[in-house]
């Protein structure tokens, strides 16, 4: 019997033609944030919030570009960015659903919310629906304990939730998100 080997360690090959950190992002960081902080690396989180808002995730190329802009090593950038669970490194669906798992939401039944989402959409946390519409995450406190159990859908707060009501809300989402104000009134999804 012969053993067949496969080379599975293929280096990442970028498909991008331009920089991830756009000239507009660079300008805003340099003009608005650099003057506010004693060290350039202190601007890392605002920079990656811009990148997340632009692409919905952190493309791998952004790590090196940020390191050059902030005058730190790529390892320092990677260490900082991977610390925060809100930063994602893979493309996500049109709707990012963050179900809170903090103590108030746990006591309010967040597990039933997740179970109902799995029953209806067939996804667990950190998975995306086959149609690329919804990506589900289970996250720490979102600051809506008085509305527990609560969730964010593309940054918009929902709660208090019931399993049936929230799944109905998700099912009725249009195919393409409408850009809305994240500080809008709390949607109940119950």
Tab-separated table of C-alpha atoms in Angstrom:
chain	number	residue	atom	x	y	z
A	1	UNK	CA	0.000	0.000	0.000
A	2	UNK	CA	1.403	3.382	-0.989
A	3	UNK	CA	0.882	6.542	0.956
A	4	UNK	CA	-0.314	9.577	-0.931
A	5	UNK	CA	0.488	12.969	0.486
A	6	UNK	CA	-1.172	16.279	-0.202
A	7	UNK	CA	0.305	19.729	0.229
A	8	UNK	CA	-2.353	21.407	2.363
A	9	UNK	CA	-0.145	24.226	3.560
A	10	UNK	CA	-0.746	26.614	0.721
A	11	UNK	CA	0.158	30.229	1.445
A	12	UNK	CA	-2.647	32.761	1.525
A	13	UNK	CA	-3.036	34.405	-1.869
A	14	UNK	CA	-4.682	37.810	-1.839
A	15	UNK	CA	-7.433	38.482	-4.346
A	16	UNK	CA	-7.514	42.198	-3.605
A	17	UNK	CA	-6.303	44.694	-6.152
A	18	UNK	CA	-6.130	47.704	-3.830
A	19	UNK	CA	-5.350	48.400	-0.204
A	20	UNK	CA	-7.773	47.354	2.541
A	21	UNK	CA	-7.116	50.537	4.453
A	22	UNK	CA	-8.505	53.016	1.967
A	23	UNK	CA	-7.101	56.516	1.480
A	24	UNK	CA	-10.201	57.899	3.232
A	25	UNK	CA	-9.612	55.652	6.273
A	26	UNK	CA	-5.933	56.578	6.344
A	27	UNK	CA	-6.784	60.287	6.160
A	28	UNK	CA	-9.323	60.058	8.982
A	29	UNK	CA	-6.896	58.157	11.216
A	30	UNK	CA	-4.046	60.563	10.500
A	31	UNK	CA	-6.097	63.747	10.885
A	32	UNK	CA	-8.651	62.843	13.545
A	33	UNK	CA	-7.037	60.152	15.703
A	34	UNK	CA	-3.250	60.578	15.568
A	35	UNK	CA	-3.439	64.034	17.209
A	36	UNK	CA	-5.609	62.682	20.050
A	37	UNK	CA	-3.254	59.947	21.246
A	38	UNK	CA	0.391	59.944	22.352
A	39	UNK	CA	1.154	56.759	20.348
A	40	UNK	CA	-0.052	55.794	16.900
A	41	UNK	CA	-0.843	52.258	18.029
A	42	UNK	CA	-3.583	53.704	20.262
A	43	UNK	CA	-5.551	54.298	17.044
A	44	UNK	CA	-5.774	50.583	16.302
A	45	UNK	CA	-9.337	50.019	17.506
A	46	UNK	CA	-10.842	53.001	15.675
A	47	UNK	CA	-9.009	51.858	12.542
A	48	UNK	CA	-10.369	48.316	12.751
A	49	UNK	CA	-13.876	49.571	13.460
A	50	UNK	CA	-13.583	51.436	10.137
A	51	UNK	CA	-12.330	48.297	8.385
A	52	UNK	CA	-15.150	46.199	9.873
A	53	UNK	CA	-17.724	48.801	8.825
A	54	UNK	CA	-16.324	48.880	5.281
A	55	UNK	CA	-15.986	45.125	4.642
A	56	UNK	CA	-17.956	43.367	7.378
A	57	UNK	CA	-14.792	41.529	8.457
A	58	UNK	CA	-11.027	42.062	8.737
A	59	UNK	CA	-9.293	40.979	5.518
A	60	UNK	CA	-5.872	39.397	6.225
A	61	UNK	CA	-4.090	42.125	4.261
A	62	UNK	CA	-5.381	44.744	6.695
A	63	UNK	CA	-3.100	43.418	9.455
A	64	UNK	CA	0.106	44.306	7.599
A	65	UNK	CA	-1.295	47.579	6.311
A	66	UNK	CA	-2.314	48.611	9.823
A	67	UNK	CA	1.087	47.637	11.193
A	68	UNK	CA	2.811	49.899	8.661
A	69	UNK	CA	0.419	52.794	9.321
A	70	UNK	CA	0.625	52.501	13.118
A	71	UNK	CA	4.369	51.752	13.158
A	72	UNK	CA	4.086	48.461	15.060
A	73	UNK	CA	4.681	44.840	14.095
A	74	UNK	CA	2.019	42.722	12.397
A	75	UNK	CA	2.147	40.422	15.457
A	76	UNK	CA	1.208	43.322	17.729
A	77	UNK	CA	-1.726	44.190	15.481
A	78	UNK	CA	-2.850	40.575	15.291
A	79	UNK	CA	-2.602	40.138	19.076
A	80	UNK	CA	-4.711	43.216	19.730
A	81	UNK	CA	-7.354	42.591	17.092
A	82	UNK	CA	-7.874	38.902	17.884
A	83	UNK	CA	-8.486	39.807	21.539
A	84	UNK	CA	-11.884	41.370	20.717
A	85	UNK	CA	-14.604	38.963	19.681
A	86	UNK	CA	-16.510	41.612	17.752
A	87	UNK	CA	-13.791	41.635	15.089
A	88	UNK	CA	-14.293	38.865	12.545
A	89	UNK	CA	-11.761	37.491	10.082
A	90	UNK	CA	-14.119	35.747	7.692
A	91	UNK	CA	-16.859	37.250	5.545
A	92	UNK	CA	-20.272	37.124	7.173
A	93	UNK	CA	-23.834	37.089	5.946
A	94	UNK	CA	-25.893	40.135	5.096
A	95	UNK	CA	-27.157	40.116	8.698
A	96	UNK	CA	-24.873	39.569	11.666
A	97	UNK	CA	-26.917	38.316	14.612
A	98	UNK	CA	-25.213	38.635	18.012
A	99	UNK	CA	-27.186	36.837	20.713
A	100	UNK	CA	-26.116	37.949	24.181
A	101	UNK	CA	-25.038	35.254	26.648
A	102	UNK	CA	-24.390	37.398	29.730
A	103	UNK	CA	-25.940	36.406	33.040
A	104	UNK	CA	-29.149	38.413	32.558
A	105	UNK	CA	-29.711	36.941	29.095
A	106	UNK	CA	-28.749	33.480	30.314
A	107	UNK	CA	-31.367	33.701	33.036
A	108	UNK	CA	-33.834	35.152	30.503
A	109	UNK	CA	-33.464	32.167	28.174
A	110	UNK	CA	-30.829	32.956	25.547
A	111	UNK	CA	-30.274	29.199	25.062
A	112	UNK	CA	-33.881	28.824	23.876
A	113	UNK	CA	-33.303	31.666	21.398
A	114	UNK	CA	-30.211	29.897	20.003
A	115	UNK	CA	-32.017	26.532	19.879
A	116	UNK	CA	-34.921	28.037	17.930
A	117	UNK	CA	-32.534	29.725	15.472
A	118	UNK	CA	-30.822	26.355	14.944
A	119	UNK	CA	-34.181	24.610	14.430
A	120	UNK	CA	-35.395	27.144	11.868
A	121	UNK	CA	-32.214	28.244	10.086
A	122	UNK	CA	-29.977	25.204	10.683
A	123	UNK	CA	-27.025	27.164	12.087
A	124	UNK	CA	-25.099	27.203	15.334
A	125	UNK	CA	-23.073	30.139	16.657
A	126	UNK	CA	-20.179	31.058	14.335
A	127	UNK	CA	-22.022	29.697	11.300
A	128	UNK	CA	-23.733	31.288	8.303
A	129	UNK	CA	-26.901	30.206	6.532
A	130	UNK	CA	-26.474	28.549	3.134
A	131	UNK	CA	-27.960	31.614	1.413
A	132	UNK	CA	-25.375	33.903	3.116
A	133	UNK	CA	-28.180	35.901	4.691
A	134	UNK	CA	-27.533	35.363	8.426
A	135	UNK	CA	-24.379	34.786	10.427
A	136	UNK	CA	-24.975	33.886	14.066
A	137	UNK	CA	-22.717	34.712	17.002
A	138	UNK	CA	-23.084	34.217	20.724
A	139	UNK	CA	-21.459	37.199	22.472
A	140	UNK	CA	-20.827	38.637	25.902
A	141	UNK	CA	-22.860	41.506	27.326
A	142	UNK	CA	-24.313	43.962	24.820
A	143	UNK	CA	-25.489	46.355	27.529
A	144	UNK	CA	-29.220	45.630	27.282
A	145	UNK	CA	-29.714	43.649	30.496
A	146	UNK	CA	-33.061	45.306	31.195
A	147	UNK	CA	-34.319	43.828	27.897
A	148	UNK	CA	-32.973	40.302	28.452
A	149	UNK	CA	-32.754	38.116	26.545
A	150	UNK	CA	-31.409	40.507	23.935
A	151	UNK	CA	-29.557	40.459	20.632
A	152	UNK	CA	-28.070	42.759	18.024
A	153	UNK	CA	-28.936	42.432	14.349
A	154	UNK	CA	-26.402	44.429	12.323
A	155	UNK	CA	-25.888	46.545	15.412
A	156	UNK	CA	-29.573	47.217	16.085
A	157	UNK	CA	-30.766	46.132	19.514
A	158	UNK	CA	-33.632	43.661	19.893
A	159	UNK	CA	-35.253	42.565	23.136
A	160	UNK	CA	-36.767	41.253	25.236
A	161	UNK	CA	-36.862	38.285	22.906
A	162	UNK	CA	-39.013	35.220	22.648
A	163	UNK	CA	-37.759	32.329	20.518
A	164	UNK	CA	-40.735	32.384	18.139
A	165	UNK	CA	-40.878	36.166	17.858
A	166	UNK	CA	-37.177	36.610	17.186
A	167	UNK	CA	-37.069	33.856	14.569
A	168	UNK	CA	-40.051	35.508	12.878
A	169	UNK	CA	-38.169	38.838	12.917
A	170	UNK	CA	-35.120	37.179	11.339
A	171	UNK	CA	-37.197	35.364	8.717
A	172	UNK	CA	-38.845	38.635	7.664
A	173	UNK	CA	-35.552	40.469	7.098
A	174	UNK	CA	-35.222	41.674	3.491
A	175	UNK	CA	-32.562	40.015	1.334
A	176	UNK	CA	-30.461	43.180	1.386
A	177	UNK	CA	-30.072	45.174	4.602
A	178	UNK	CA	-31.297	48.727	4.722
A	179	UNK	CA	-28.734	51.037	6.333
A	180	UNK	CA	-30.364	52.153	9.569
A	181	UNK	CA	-29.383	54.165	12.592
A	182	UNK	CA	-27.927	51.873	15.267
A	183	UNK	CA	-29.327	54.089	17.995
A	184	UNK	CA	-32.895	53.603	16.846
A	185	UNK	CA	-35.540	52.468	19.296
A	186	UNK	CA	-35.260	48.980	20.671
A	187	UNK	CA	-37.075	46.429	18.521
A	188	UNK	CA	-38.849	43.832	20.612
A	189	UNK	CA	-38.762	40.694	18.462
A	190	UNK	CA	-41.220	39.055	20.850
